[in-house]
mmCIF file of C-alpha atoms in Angstrom:
data_model
loop_
_atom_site.group_PDB
_atom_site.id
_atom_site.type_symbol
_atom_site.label_atom_id
_atom_site.label_comp_id
_atom_site.label_asym_id
_atom_site.label_seq_id
_atom_site.Cartn_x
_atom_site.Cartn_y
_atom_site.Cartn_z
ATOM 1 C CA MET A 17 0.000 0.000 0.000
ATOM 2 C CA THR A 18 1.361 3.395 -0.996
ATOM 3 C CA ASP A 19 0.629 6.593 0.832
ATOM 4 C CA ALA A 20 -1.066 9.664 -0.571
ATOM 5 C CA ARG A 21 2.144 11.596 -1.100
ATOM 6 C CA GLU A 22 3.682 8.764 -3.163
ATOM 7 C CA ARG A 23 0.576 8.750 -5.363
ATOM 8 C CA GLY A 24 0.573 12.522 -5.636
ATOM 9 C CA ASP A 25 -2.817 12.934 -3.960
ATOM 10 C CA ALA A 26 -3.391 16.143 -2.017
ATOM 11 C CA ARG A 27 -5.722 14.579 0.504
ATOM 12 C CA ARG A 28 -7.612 11.332 0.927
ATOM 13 C CA ARG A 29 -11.248 11.074 1.968
ATOM 14 C CA VAL A 30 -11.786 9.622 5.452
ATOM 15 C CA MET A 31 -14.691 7.299 6.174
ATOM 16 C CA VAL A 32 -16.047 6.026 9.483
ATOM 17 C CA THR A 33 -16.633 2.289 9.039
ATOM 18 C CA GLY A 34 -17.270 1.182 12.608
ATOM 19 C CA TYR A 35 -17.687 2.358 16.174
ATOM 20 C CA GLY A 36 -18.053 1.091 19.712
ATOM 21 C CA ALA A 37 -18.985 2.647 23.035
ATOM 22 C CA VAL A 38 -19.115 1.986 26.761
ATOM 23 C CA THR A 39 -21.105 4.641 28.626
ATOM 24 C CA PRO A 40 -23.319 5.156 31.680
ATOM 25 C CA LEU A 41 -26.206 4.395 29.304
ATOM 26 C CA GLY A 42 -24.961 1.023 28.080
ATOM 27 C CA HIS A 43 -22.039 -1.169 27.066
ATOM 28 C CA SER A 44 -22.461 -0.739 23.303
ATOM 29 C CA VAL A 45 -23.443 1.839 20.710
ATOM 30 C CA ASP A 46 -26.890 0.270 20.309
ATOM 31 C CA GLU A 47 -27.598 0.313 24.052
ATOM 32 C CA THR A 48 -26.334 3.882 24.398
ATOM 33 C CA TRP A 49 -28.240 5.144 21.375
ATOM 34 C CA THR A 50 -31.496 3.474 22.438
ATOM 35 C CA ALA A 51 -31.228 5.105 25.861
ATOM 36 C CA MET A 52 -30.487 8.500 24.313
ATOM 37 C CA LEU A 53 -33.539 8.356 22.081
ATOM 38 C CA ALA A 54 -35.637 7.404 25.109
ATOM 39 C CA GLY A 55 -34.283 10.427 27.006
ATOM 40 C CA ARG A 56 -32.978 8.196 29.766
ATOM 41 C CA SER A 57 -30.382 9.522 32.198
ATOM 42 C CA GLY A 58 -27.345 7.486 33.239
ATOM 43 C CA ILE A 59 -26.654 9.737 36.222
ATOM 44 C CA ASP A 60 -27.237 8.446 39.740
ATOM 45 C CA THR A 61 -25.824 8.475 43.253
ATOM 46 C CA VAL A 62 -22.252 7.193 43.130
ATOM 47 C CA ASN A 63 -21.902 3.783 44.761
ATOM 48 C CA ALA A 64 -18.589 2.427 43.458
ATOM 49 C CA ILE A 65 -16.480 4.589 45.771
ATOM 50 C CA ASP A 66 -16.787 6.089 49.230
ATOM 51 C CA VAL A 67 -18.301 9.562 48.831
ATOM 52 C CA THR A 68 -18.491 10.275 52.551
ATOM 53 C CA GLY A 69 -17.764 13.930 53.229
ATOM 54 C CA LEU A 70 -17.959 15.015 49.607
ATOM 55 C CA GLY A 71 -20.191 17.860 48.582
ATOM 56 C CA VAL A 72 -20.981 16.061 45.311
ATOM 57 C CA LEU A 73 -22.458 12.566 45.587
ATOM 58 C CA ILE A 74 -23.620 11.966 42.005
ATOM 59 C CA GLY A 75 -21.989 10.895 38.759
ATOM 60 C CA GLY A 76 -22.332 8.905 35.576
ATOM 61 C CA GLN A 77 -20.904 5.462 36.311
ATOM 62 C CA VAL A 78 -20.421 2.543 33.935
ATOM 63 C CA ARG A 79 -22.463 -0.028 35.830
ATOM 64 C CA GLY A 80 -22.345 -3.790 35.433
ATOM 65 C CA PHE A 81 -19.254 -3.811 33.233
ATOM 66 C CA THR A 82 -17.695 -7.295 33.105
ATOM 67 C CA PRO A 83 -14.085 -7.163 31.896
ATOM 68 C CA SER A 84 -13.974 -10.930 31.226
ATOM 69 C CA ARG A 85 -16.362 -10.409 28.297
ATOM 70 C CA TYR A 86 -13.651 -8.459 26.498
ATOM 71 C CA MET A 87 -10.256 -9.501 27.816
ATOM 72 C CA PRO A 88 -8.423 -12.263 29.689
ATOM 73 C CA PRO A 89 -7.653 -11.884 33.411
ATOM 74 C CA THR A 90 -4.013 -11.143 32.649
ATOM 75 C CA VAL A 91 -5.135 -7.945 30.932
ATOM 76 C CA SER A 92 -7.969 -6.907 33.250
ATOM 77 C CA ARG A 93 -5.732 -7.288 36.315
ATOM 78 C CA ARG A 94 -3.193 -4.810 34.971
ATOM 79 C CA ALA A 95 -5.439 -2.435 32.999
ATOM 80 C CA ASP A 96 -7.039 0.590 34.597
ATOM 81 C CA PRO A 97 -10.822 0.833 34.041
ATOM 82 C CA TYR A 98 -10.335 3.620 31.507
ATOM 83 C CA ALA A 99 -8.175 1.267 29.408
ATOM 84 C CA GLN A 100 -10.671 -1.568 29.872
ATOM 85 C CA TYR A 101 -13.488 0.631 28.577
ATOM 86 C CA ALA A 102 -11.359 1.747 25.631
ATOM 87 C CA LEU A 103 -10.434 -1.831 24.727
ATOM 88 C CA ALA A 104 -14.072 -2.952 24.913
ATOM 89 C CA ALA A 105 -15.124 -0.061 22.657
ATOM 90 C CA ALA A 106 -12.304 -0.800 20.202
ATOM 91 C CA LEU A 107 -13.313 -4.458 19.968
ATOM 92 C CA GLU A 108 -16.911 -3.476 19.213
ATOM 93 C CA ALA A 109 -15.734 -0.910 16.656
ATOM 94 C CA SER A 110 -13.439 -3.332 14.838
ATOM 95 C CA GLU A 111 -16.138 -6.005 14.758
ATOM 96 C CA HIS A 112 -18.653 -3.456 13.482
ATOM 97 C CA ALA A 113 -16.234 -2.479 10.714
ATOM 98 C CA GLY A 114 -15.445 -6.095 9.848
ATOM 99 C CA LEU A 115 -11.811 -5.200 10.429
ATOM 100 C CA VAL A 116 -9.324 -8.062 10.562
ATOM 101 C CA ILE A 117 -5.755 -6.791 10.768
ATOM 102 C CA ASP A 118 -3.503 -9.158 8.827
ATOM 103 C CA ASP A 119 0.254 -8.900 8.286
ATOM 104 C CA ARG A 120 -0.169 -6.802 5.150
ATOM 105 C CA LEU A 121 -2.525 -4.293 6.762
ATOM 106 C CA ALA A 122 -0.944 -4.122 10.238
ATOM 107 C CA PRO A 123 1.841 -1.563 9.551
ATOM 108 C CA ARG A 124 -0.753 0.867 8.150
ATOM 109 C CA VAL A 125 -3.170 0.677 11.118
ATOM 110 C CA ALA A 126 -2.728 3.271 13.878
ATOM 111 C CA VAL A 127 -4.318 3.734 17.310
ATOM 112 C CA ILE A 128 -4.947 7.108 18.981
ATOM 113 C CA ILE A 129 -6.849 7.250 22.269
ATOM 114 C CA GLY A 130 -7.570 10.546 23.980
ATOM 115 C CA SER A 131 -8.006 10.956 27.724
ATOM 116 C CA GLY A 132 -8.249 13.935 29.990
ATOM 117 C CA TYR A 133 -7.364 12.120 33.209
ATOM 118 C CA GLY A 134 -5.943 8.767 32.120
ATOM 119 C CA PRO A 135 -5.490 5.867 34.548
ATOM 120 C CA VAL A 136 -6.152 7.929 37.683
ATOM 121 C CA GLY A 137 -7.638 5.020 39.627
ATOM 122 C CA SER A 138 -4.444 3.000 39.183
ATOM 123 C CA ILE A 139 -2.312 5.995 40.125
ATOM 124 C CA TYR A 140 -4.252 6.557 43.352
ATOM 125 C CA ARG A 141 -4.123 2.862 44.244
ATOM 126 C CA ALA A 142 -0.371 2.702 43.632
ATOM 127 C CA ALA A 143 0.221 5.746 45.837
ATOM 128 C CA ASN A 144 -1.886 4.234 48.624
ATOM 129 C CA THR A 145 -0.079 0.885 48.336
ATOM 130 C CA LEU A 146 3.297 2.591 48.553
ATOM 131 C CA ARG A 147 2.190 4.506 51.629
ATOM 132 C CA ASP A 148 0.562 1.547 53.384
ATOM 133 C CA LYS A 149 2.764 -1.409 52.363
ATOM 134 C CA GLY A 150 6.037 -0.004 51.102
ATOM 135 C CA PRO A 151 7.912 -0.222 47.791
ATOM 136 C CA ARG A 152 8.136 -4.037 47.623
ATOM 137 C CA ALA A 153 4.342 -4.206 47.276
ATOM 138 C CA ILE A 154 4.322 -2.131 44.076
ATOM 139 C CA SER A 155 3.506 -4.220 41.000
ATOM 140 C CA PRO A 156 6.115 -4.347 38.222
ATOM 141 C CA PHE A 157 3.286 -3.421 35.848
ATOM 142 C CA THR A 158 2.689 -0.118 37.659
ATOM 143 C CA GLN A 159 4.745 1.958 35.237
ATOM 144 C CA VAL A 160 2.598 0.550 32.423
ATOM 145 C CA THR A 161 -0.841 0.713 34.015
ATOM 146 C CA THR A 162 -0.357 4.268 35.307
ATOM 147 C CA ALA A 163 0.726 5.626 31.916
ATOM 148 C CA MET A 164 -1.553 7.758 29.735
ATOM 149 C CA ASP A 165 -0.769 5.605 26.701
ATOM 150 C CA SER A 166 -1.867 2.343 28.322
ATOM 151 C CA ALA A 167 -5.256 2.274 26.567
ATOM 152 C CA ALA A 168 -3.702 2.738 23.128
ATOM 153 C CA GLY A 169 -1.093 0.105 23.954
ATOM 154 C CA GLU A 170 -3.665 -2.473 25.047
ATOM 155 C CA ILE A 171 -5.694 -1.924 21.875
ATOM 156 C CA SER A 172 -2.721 -2.121 19.512
ATOM 157 C CA MET A 173 -1.448 -5.313 21.136
ATOM 158 C CA ARG A 174 -4.872 -6.970 21.180
ATOM 159 C CA LEU A 175 -5.696 -6.157 17.557
ATOM 160 C CA GLY A 176 -2.189 -6.357 16.116
ATOM 161 C CA ALA A 177 -2.077 -2.748 14.880
ATOM 162 C CA GLN A 178 1.569 -1.961 14.072
ATOM 163 C CA GLY A 179 1.212 1.646 12.954
ATOM 164 C CA PRO A 180 1.699 4.578 15.332
ATOM 165 C CA SER A 181 0.103 4.052 18.739
ATOM 166 C CA ARG A 182 -0.249 7.059 20.992
ATOM 167 C CA ALA A 183 -2.196 8.998 23.598
ATOM 168 C CA GLN A 184 -3.848 12.378 23.159
ATOM 169 C CA SER A 185 -4.568 14.583 26.162
ATOM 170 C CA THR A 186 -6.371 17.899 25.782
ATOM 171 C CA ALA A 187 -8.801 17.761 28.712
ATOM 172 C CA CYS A 188 -12.451 17.593 27.601
ATOM 173 C CA ALA A 189 -11.439 17.911 23.933
ATOM 174 C CA SER A 190 -9.234 14.792 24.035
ATOM 175 C CA GLY A 191 -11.609 12.396 22.288
ATOM 176 C CA ALA A 192 -12.420 14.855 19.496
ATOM 177 C CA ASP A 193 -8.748 15.763 19.069
ATOM 178 C CA ALA A 194 -7.818 12.061 18.845
ATOM 179 C CA VAL A 195 -10.346 11.598 16.044
ATOM 180 C CA GLY A 196 -9.086 14.748 14.343
ATOM 181 C CA ALA A 197 -5.490 13.543 14.593
ATOM 182 C CA GLY A 198 -6.529 10.191 13.129
ATOM 183 C CA MET A 199 -8.278 11.957 10.273
ATOM 184 C CA ARG A 200 -5.123 13.937 9.529
ATOM 185 C CA MET A 201 -2.970 10.787 9.554
ATOM 186 C CA ILE A 202 -5.171 9.168 6.944
ATOM 187 C CA SER A 203 -5.838 12.193 4.768
ATOM 188 C CA HIS A 204 -2.102 12.913 4.530
ATOM 189 C CA GLY A 205 -1.096 9.300 3.927
ATOM 190 C CA GLU A 206 0.543 8.420 7.250
ATOM 191 C CA ALA A 207 -1.895 5.556 7.882
ATOM 192 C CA ASP A 208 -4.683 3.766 6.041
ATOM 193 C CA ILE A 209 -6.830 2.937 9.083
ATOM 194 C CA VAL A 210 -6.918 4.549 12.523
ATOM 195 C CA LEU A 211 -8.774 3.377 15.612
ATOM 196 C CA ALA A 212 -9.404 6.712 17.282
ATOM 197 C CA GLY A 213 -11.462 7.819 20.253
ATOM 198 C CA GLY A 214 -11.398 8.665 23.917
ATOM 199 C CA ALA A 215 -11.760 7.135 27.368
ATOM 200 C CA ASP A 216 -11.870 8.229 30.985
ATOM 201 C CA ALA A 217 -12.747 6.669 34.330
ATOM 202 C CA CYS A 218 -12.508 9.644 36.670
ATOM 203 C CA VAL A 219 -15.508 9.156 38.946
ATOM 204 C CA THR A 220 -13.088 8.984 41.869
ATOM 205 C CA THR A 221 -13.003 10.551 45.309
ATOM 206 C CA VAL A 222 -10.119 12.846 44.376
ATOM 207 C CA ASP A 223 -11.678 14.055 41.128
ATOM 208 C CA LEU A 224 -15.130 14.587 42.603
ATOM 209 C CA ALA A 225 -13.550 16.485 45.482
ATOM 210 C CA GLY A 226 -11.343 18.638 43.258
ATOM 211 C CA SER A 227 -13.944 19.534 40.651
ATOM 212 C CA GLY A 228 -16.536 19.968 43.388
ATOM 213 C CA ASN A 229 -14.294 22.371 45.270
ATOM 214 C CA ALA A 230 -13.806 24.280 42.018
ATOM 215 C CA ARG A 231 -17.593 24.770 41.952
ATOM 216 C CA ALA A 232 -17.726 23.141 38.518
ATOM 217 C CA LEU A 233 -20.060 20.257 39.437
ATOM 218 C CA SER A 234 -23.804 20.170 39.934
ATOM 219 C CA ARG A 235 -24.853 19.664 43.541
ATOM 220 C CA ARG A 236 -28.346 18.334 42.869
ATOM 221 C CA ASN A 237 -27.576 15.290 44.995
ATOM 222 C CA ASP A 238 -31.235 14.743 45.828
ATOM 223 C CA ASP A 239 -32.295 14.540 42.166
ATOM 224 C CA PRO A 240 -29.461 12.964 40.115
ATOM 225 C CA THR A 241 -31.327 12.457 36.843
ATOM 226 C CA ALA A 242 -32.243 16.154 36.765
ATOM 227 C CA ALA A 243 -28.746 17.344 37.674
ATOM 228 C CA CYS A 244 -27.243 17.853 34.231
ATOM 229 C CA ARG A 245 -29.186 20.721 32.661
ATOM 230 C CA PRO A 246 -27.432 22.012 29.518
ATOM 231 C CA PHE A 247 -28.762 25.307 28.202
ATOM 232 C CA ASP A 248 -31.318 25.548 31.009
ATOM 233 C CA VAL A 249 -31.661 28.764 32.998
ATOM 234 C CA HIS A 250 -31.358 26.812 36.251
ATOM 235 C CA ARG A 251 -28.193 24.826 35.407
ATOM 236 C CA ASP A 252 -25.617 24.640 38.197
ATOM 237 C CA GLY A 253 -22.663 22.658 36.848
ATOM 238 C CA PHE A 254 -21.644 19.540 34.973
ATOM 239 C CA VAL A 255 -21.811 15.944 36.192
ATOM 240 C CA MET A 256 -18.596 13.895 36.301
ATOM 241 C CA SER A 257 -18.924 10.739 34.250
ATOM 242 C CA GLU A 258 -16.913 7.910 32.697
ATOM 243 C CA GLY A 259 -16.859 5.811 29.558
ATOM 244 C CA ALA A 260 -15.227 5.339 26.178
ATOM 245 C CA ALA A 261 -15.869 5.398 22.453
ATOM 246 C CA VAL A 262 -13.641 4.293 19.593
ATOM 247 C CA LEU A 263 -14.238 4.811 15.869
ATOM 248 C CA VAL A 264 -12.646 3.033 12.934
ATOM 249 C CA LEU A 265 -11.475 5.702 10.493
ATOM 250 C CA GLU A 266 -10.486 4.486 7.088
ATOM 251 C CA ALA A 267 -9.225 5.886 3.788
ATOM 252 C CA ALA A 268 -12.102 5.685 1.321
ATOM 253 C CA GLU A 269 -10.222 3.558 -1.184
ATOM 254 C CA VAL A 270 -9.087 1.125 1.524
ATOM 255 C CA ALA A 271 -12.627 0.734 2.822
ATOM 256 C CA ASP A 272 -13.761 0.171 -0.759
ATOM 257 C CA ARG A 273 -11.134 -2.482 -1.305
ATOM 258 C CA ARG A 274 -12.134 -4.257 1.914
ATOM 259 C CA GLY A 275 -15.815 -4.094 1.030
ATOM 260 C CA ALA A 276 -16.469 -2.167 4.250
ATOM 261 C CA THR A 277 -19.646 -0.120 4.647
ATOM 262 C CA ALA A 278 -19.068 3.597 5.158
ATOM 263 C CA LEU A 279 -21.280 4.936 7.944
ATOM 264 C CA ALA A 280 -20.332 8.571 7.370
ATOM 265 C CA GLU A 281 -17.531 10.712 6.010
ATOM 266 C CA LEU A 282 -15.364 12.729 8.372
ATOM 267 C CA THR A 283 -14.811 15.956 6.459
ATOM 268 C CA GLY A 284 -13.604 18.631 8.869
ATOM 269 C CA TYR A 285 -11.534 19.149 11.998
ATOM 270 C CA GLY A 286 -10.495 22.316 13.760
ATOM 271 C CA ALA A 287 -8.674 22.962 17.038
ATOM 272 C CA SER A 288 -7.542 25.970 19.016
ATOM 273 C CA SER A 289 -6.555 27.271 22.440
ATOM 274 C CA ASP A 290 -8.196 30.081 24.382
ATOM 275 C CA ALA A 291 -4.880 31.168 25.930
ATOM 276 C CA HIS A 292 -7.017 32.689 28.654
ATOM 277 C CA HIS A 293 -7.729 30.697 31.840
ATOM 278 C CA TRP A 294 -7.388 27.164 33.261
ATOM 279 C CA THR A 295 -11.072 26.573 33.950
ATOM 280 C CA ALA A 296 -13.072 29.472 32.474
ATOM 281 C CA PRO A 297 -13.680 29.799 28.728
ATOM 282 C CA HIS A 298 -12.729 33.007 26.976
ATOM 283 C CA PRO A 299 -15.537 35.490 27.733
ATOM 284 C CA GLU A 300 -16.049 36.189 24.023
ATOM 285 C CA GLY A 301 -15.586 32.569 22.967
ATOM 286 C CA ARG A 302 -12.667 33.450 20.710
ATOM 287 C CA GLY A 303 -10.988 30.062 20.916
ATOM 288 C CA ALA A 304 -14.227 28.160 20.394
ATOM 289 C CA CYS A 305 -14.994 30.311 17.347
ATOM 290 C CA LEU A 306 -11.560 29.606 15.914
ATOM 291 C CA ALA A 307 -12.029 25.835 16.287
ATOM 292 C CA VAL A 308 -15.525 25.760 14.770
ATOM 293 C CA GLU A 309 -14.562 28.057 11.908
ATOM 294 C CA ALA A 310 -11.472 25.947 11.200
ATOM 295 C CA ALA A 311 -13.543 22.746 11.125
ATOM 296 C CA LEU A 312 -16.064 24.257 8.699
ATOM 297 C CA ARG A 313 -13.270 25.619 6.520
ATOM 298 C CA ASP A 314 -11.538 22.226 6.557
ATOM 299 C CA ALA A 315 -14.798 20.618 5.432
ATOM 300 C CA GLY A 316 -15.197 23.174 2.665
ATOM 301 C CA ILE A 317 -18.520 24.441 3.989
ATOM 302 C CA THR A 318 -19.982 27.441 5.795
ATOM 303 C CA GLY A 319 -22.401 27.804 8.694
ATOM 304 C CA PRO A 320 -25.559 27.618 6.543
ATOM 305 C CA ASP A 321 -24.543 24.099 5.434
ATOM 306 C CA VAL A 322 -24.791 22.626 8.964
ATOM 307 C CA ASP A 323 -27.966 20.622 9.659
ATOM 308 C CA TYR A 324 -27.373 19.439 13.245
ATOM 309 C CA ILE A 325 -25.122 20.368 16.150
ATOM 310 C CA ASN A 326 -24.123 18.105 19.003
ATOM 311 C CA ALA A 327 -23.124 20.855 21.406
ATOM 312 C CA HIS A 328 -20.470 20.659 24.074
ATOM 313 C CA GLY A 329 -23.312 21.697 26.396
ATOM 314 C CA THR A 330 -21.956 20.831 29.831
ATOM 315 C CA GLY A 331 -24.553 22.545 32.004
ATOM 316 C CA THR A 332 -22.120 25.053 33.511
ATOM 317 C CA LEU A 333 -23.075 28.708 33.708
ATOM 318 C CA LEU A 334 -20.256 30.045 31.556
ATOM 319 C CA ASN A 335 -19.856 27.282 28.977
ATOM 320 C CA ASP A 336 -23.460 27.134 27.856
ATOM 321 C CA ALA A 337 -23.864 30.898 27.559
ATOM 322 C CA ILE A 338 -20.620 31.313 25.629
ATOM 323 C CA GLU A 339 -21.238 28.322 23.351
ATOM 324 C CA THR A 340 -24.659 29.736 22.493
ATOM 325 C CA ALA A 341 -23.069 33.049 21.554
ATOM 326 C CA VAL A 342 -20.427 31.249 19.476
ATOM 327 C CA LEU A 343 -23.082 29.331 17.531
ATOM 328 C CA HIS A 344 -24.952 32.555 16.774
ATOM 329 C CA LYS A 345 -21.746 34.182 15.587
ATOM 330 C CA VAL A 346 -20.517 31.344 13.391
ATOM 331 C CA LEU A 347 -23.819 30.021 12.033
ATOM 332 C CA GLY A 348 -25.856 33.207 11.976
ATOM 333 C CA ASP A 349 -29.600 32.724 11.487
ATOM 334 C CA ARG A 350 -29.044 29.080 10.630
ATOM 335 C CA VAL A 351 -28.650 28.229 14.316
ATOM 336 C CA THR A 352 -32.301 29.128 14.938
ATOM 337 C CA ARG A 353 -33.482 26.720 12.216
ATOM 338 C CA ILE A 354 -31.666 23.497 13.091
ATOM 339 C CA PRO A 355 -31.669 21.137 16.097
ATOM 340 C CA VAL A 356 -28.936 21.665 18.687
ATOM 341 C CA SER A 357 -28.765 19.047 21.422
ATOM 342 C CA SER A 358 -26.501 18.098 24.304
ATOM 343 C CA THR A 359 -26.338 14.362 24.954
ATOM 344 C CA LYS A 360 -24.338 15.148 28.099
ATOM 345 C CA SER A 361 -27.717 15.828 29.683
ATOM 346 C CA MET A 362 -28.070 12.018 29.749
ATOM 347 C CA THR A 363 -24.513 10.683 29.866
ATOM 348 C CA GLY A 364 -22.951 13.327 32.081
ATOM 349 C CA HIS A 365 -19.525 14.651 31.093
ATOM 350 C CA MET A 366 -17.230 11.754 30.176
ATOM 351 C CA ILE A 367 -14.276 14.167 29.868
ATOM 352 C CA GLY A 368 -11.841 12.610 27.354
ATOM 353 C CA ALA A 369 -14.480 10.214 26.056
ATOM 354 C CA ALA A 370 -17.115 12.898 25.531
ATOM 355 C CA GLY A 371 -16.101 14.096 22.077
ATOM 356 C CA ALA A 372 -15.837 10.568 20.698
ATOM 357 C CA VAL A 373 -19.200 9.455 22.128
ATOM 358 C CA GLU A 374 -20.841 12.615 20.830
ATOM 359 C CA LEU A 375 -19.394 12.085 17.356
ATOM 360 C CA VAL A 376 -20.902 8.589 17.373
ATOM 361 C CA ALA A 377 -24.253 10.142 18.320
ATOM 362 C CA SER A 378 -23.882 12.708 15.535
ATOM 363 C CA ILE A 379 -23.308 9.957 12.976
ATOM 364 C CA GLN A 380 -26.362 8.118 14.258
ATOM 365 C CA VAL A 381 -28.364 11.307 13.694
ATOM 366 C CA LEU A 382 -27.136 11.446 10.089
ATOM 367 C CA ARG A 383 -28.052 7.809 9.535
ATOM 368 C CA THR A 384 -31.516 7.883 11.112
ATOM 369 C CA GLY A 385 -32.763 11.470 11.167
ATOM 370 C CA ASP A 386 -33.548 10.984 14.856
ATOM 371 C CA VAL A 387 -32.134 13.737 17.057
ATOM 372 C CA PRO A 388 -31.631 12.815 20.725
ATOM 373 C CA PRO A 389 -32.981 15.294 23.254
ATOM 374 C CA THR A 390 -31.468 17.671 25.729
ATOM 375 C CA ILE A 391 -33.281 16.457 28.804
ATOM 376 C CA ASN A 392 -33.862 18.790 31.767
ATOM 377 C CA CYS A 393 -33.923 21.807 29.451
ATOM 378 C CA ASP A 394 -37.083 23.209 31.019
ATOM 379 C CA GLU A 395 -36.375 26.903 30.522
ATOM 380 C CA PRO A 396 -33.925 27.420 27.629
ATOM 381 C CA ILE A 397 -31.414 30.237 27.944
ATOM 382 C CA ASP A 398 -32.128 31.130 24.304
ATOM 383 C CA PRO A 399 -35.738 30.480 23.280
ATOM 384 C CA ASP A 400 -34.864 31.075 19.606
ATOM 385 C CA ILE A 401 -32.735 27.909 19.445
ATOM 386 C CA ASN A 402 -34.226 24.432 19.191
ATOM 387 C CA PHE A 403 -32.317 22.651 21.961
ATOM 388 C CA VAL A 404 -34.495 19.548 21.380
ATOM 389 C CA PRO A 405 -35.919 19.722 24.906
ATOM 390 C CA HIS A 406 -37.047 16.543 26.641
ATOM 391 C CA GLN A 407 -37.978 14.359 23.654
ATOM 392 C CA THR A 408 -36.345 12.990 20.519
ATOM 393 C CA GLN A 409 -37.229 14.801 17.293
ATOM 394 C CA HIS A 410 -37.150 13.381 13.789
ATOM 395 C CA HIS A 411 -35.729 15.656 11.108
ATOM 396 C CA LYS A 412 -35.479 15.064 7.374
ATOM 397 C CA GLN A 413 -32.502 16.045 5.272
ATOM 398 C CA ILE A 414 -29.841 16.060 7.965
ATOM 399 C CA ARG A 415 -26.735 15.705 5.827
ATOM 400 C CA THR A 416 -24.029 17.511 7.803
ATOM 401 C CA ALA A 417 -23.376 17.560 11.544
ATOM 402 C CA LEU A 418 -21.046 19.586 13.740
ATOM 403 C CA SER A 419 -19.785 18.208 17.062
ATOM 404 C CA ASN A 420 -18.137 20.593 19.555
ATOM 405 C CA SER A 421 -15.745 19.853 22.413
ATOM 406 C CA PHE A 422 -14.349 22.610 24.641
ATOM 407 C CA GLY A 423 -12.147 21.804 27.621
ATOM 408 C CA PHE A 424 -10.317 23.065 30.682
ATOM 409 C CA GLY A 425 -7.059 24.760 29.822
ATOM 410 C CA GLY A 426 -8.778 26.426 26.873
ATOM 411 C CA HIS A 427 -8.600 23.364 24.586
ATOM 412 C CA ASN A 428 -11.170 23.531 21.787
ATOM 413 C CA ALA A 429 -11.976 21.010 19.061
ATOM 414 C CA ALA A 430 -14.722 20.702 16.483
ATOM 415 C CA LEU A 431 -15.516 17.930 14.018
ATOM 416 C CA VAL A 432 -17.683 17.956 10.902
ATOM 417 C CA VAL A 433 -19.195 14.727 9.611
ATOM 418 C CA ARG A 434 -21.279 14.168 6.483
ATOM 419 C CA ALA A 435 -23.834 11.545 5.503
ATOM 420 C CA VAL A 436 -22.895 9.093 2.732
#
């Protein structure tokens, strides 16, 4: 297989041929999508850790996950939950794509997994073991399991992908940036297939305490399913969540040769930095505008061409107001005539996994015309925008979708995907 530069091509088309997901709504794309369309929340009182003394007692947990369904004990014993979720999602994605990586294909298959927090559970456990039992009790696998690249490594070893394997960390934009990086690798001939996505498992005592103390999290402990309220006047913060999603990205001609079914075409990616503040977005949304405009420009379209937006929509006071202003600025009147929904209202904020899960949802919208709701949006902050409150809507002629991801540290990413 020759790369694009050897053939003289300027840029190759990038298709999505498979995807997998593990979320608080289910352990597959089908389960997650069905729950989204039903407007079902995956947010509840946290029971997997001790939340005694915390101000925030709620989160979006992956419940009932059985590692043995996806990996042998030798892997599950060493792998942090975030890597387990990523591996499970990658296996579903590769099966969905009918992808079998043989010796000829292997050097041209890459893996990029984004994560905002990485294997934090394993890091905390290792620190506690060192404190309580001393250095001889530390596992020789610790340096592997506590590394940010452990999810990508587990996937590449399991599937036999011999192309570049790496981690991507840009806070809440990590999953979207990983997909964007995978798109670039293919379009510029560095790989033929990329398994790209994001994963996080940060519903931990430390992370709930830290984000809670930063006043970033909702404190609706007495009503968990109503806690995440994107674009609602009465929103009071995001909900910490966990999960993973992985997509199989493939050069169009390679997918054709394999006989793979293209689910959608990934046409645009843009990224930027606010260069403003660690936790607050730029007050004028400059960085977010740059990312969205770059993604549209990369896709060769303008705002009026967008038919659906999966918003970042976290439910925080600043993010939702600024994102709304950004959409008005970039899309103009078009934003008042298309559906804009936040699936975080049901999943919570999966941090590094969020952008990848939301891209999967966006592709499902293109394929079905069904737009999942923004639940808990009782009193929209902008009544001129259709935030798809409460119930799924069916829309005809949704051909192009925009998915936004804006993170702490001023990281911004936007992806454009088109129906095929």
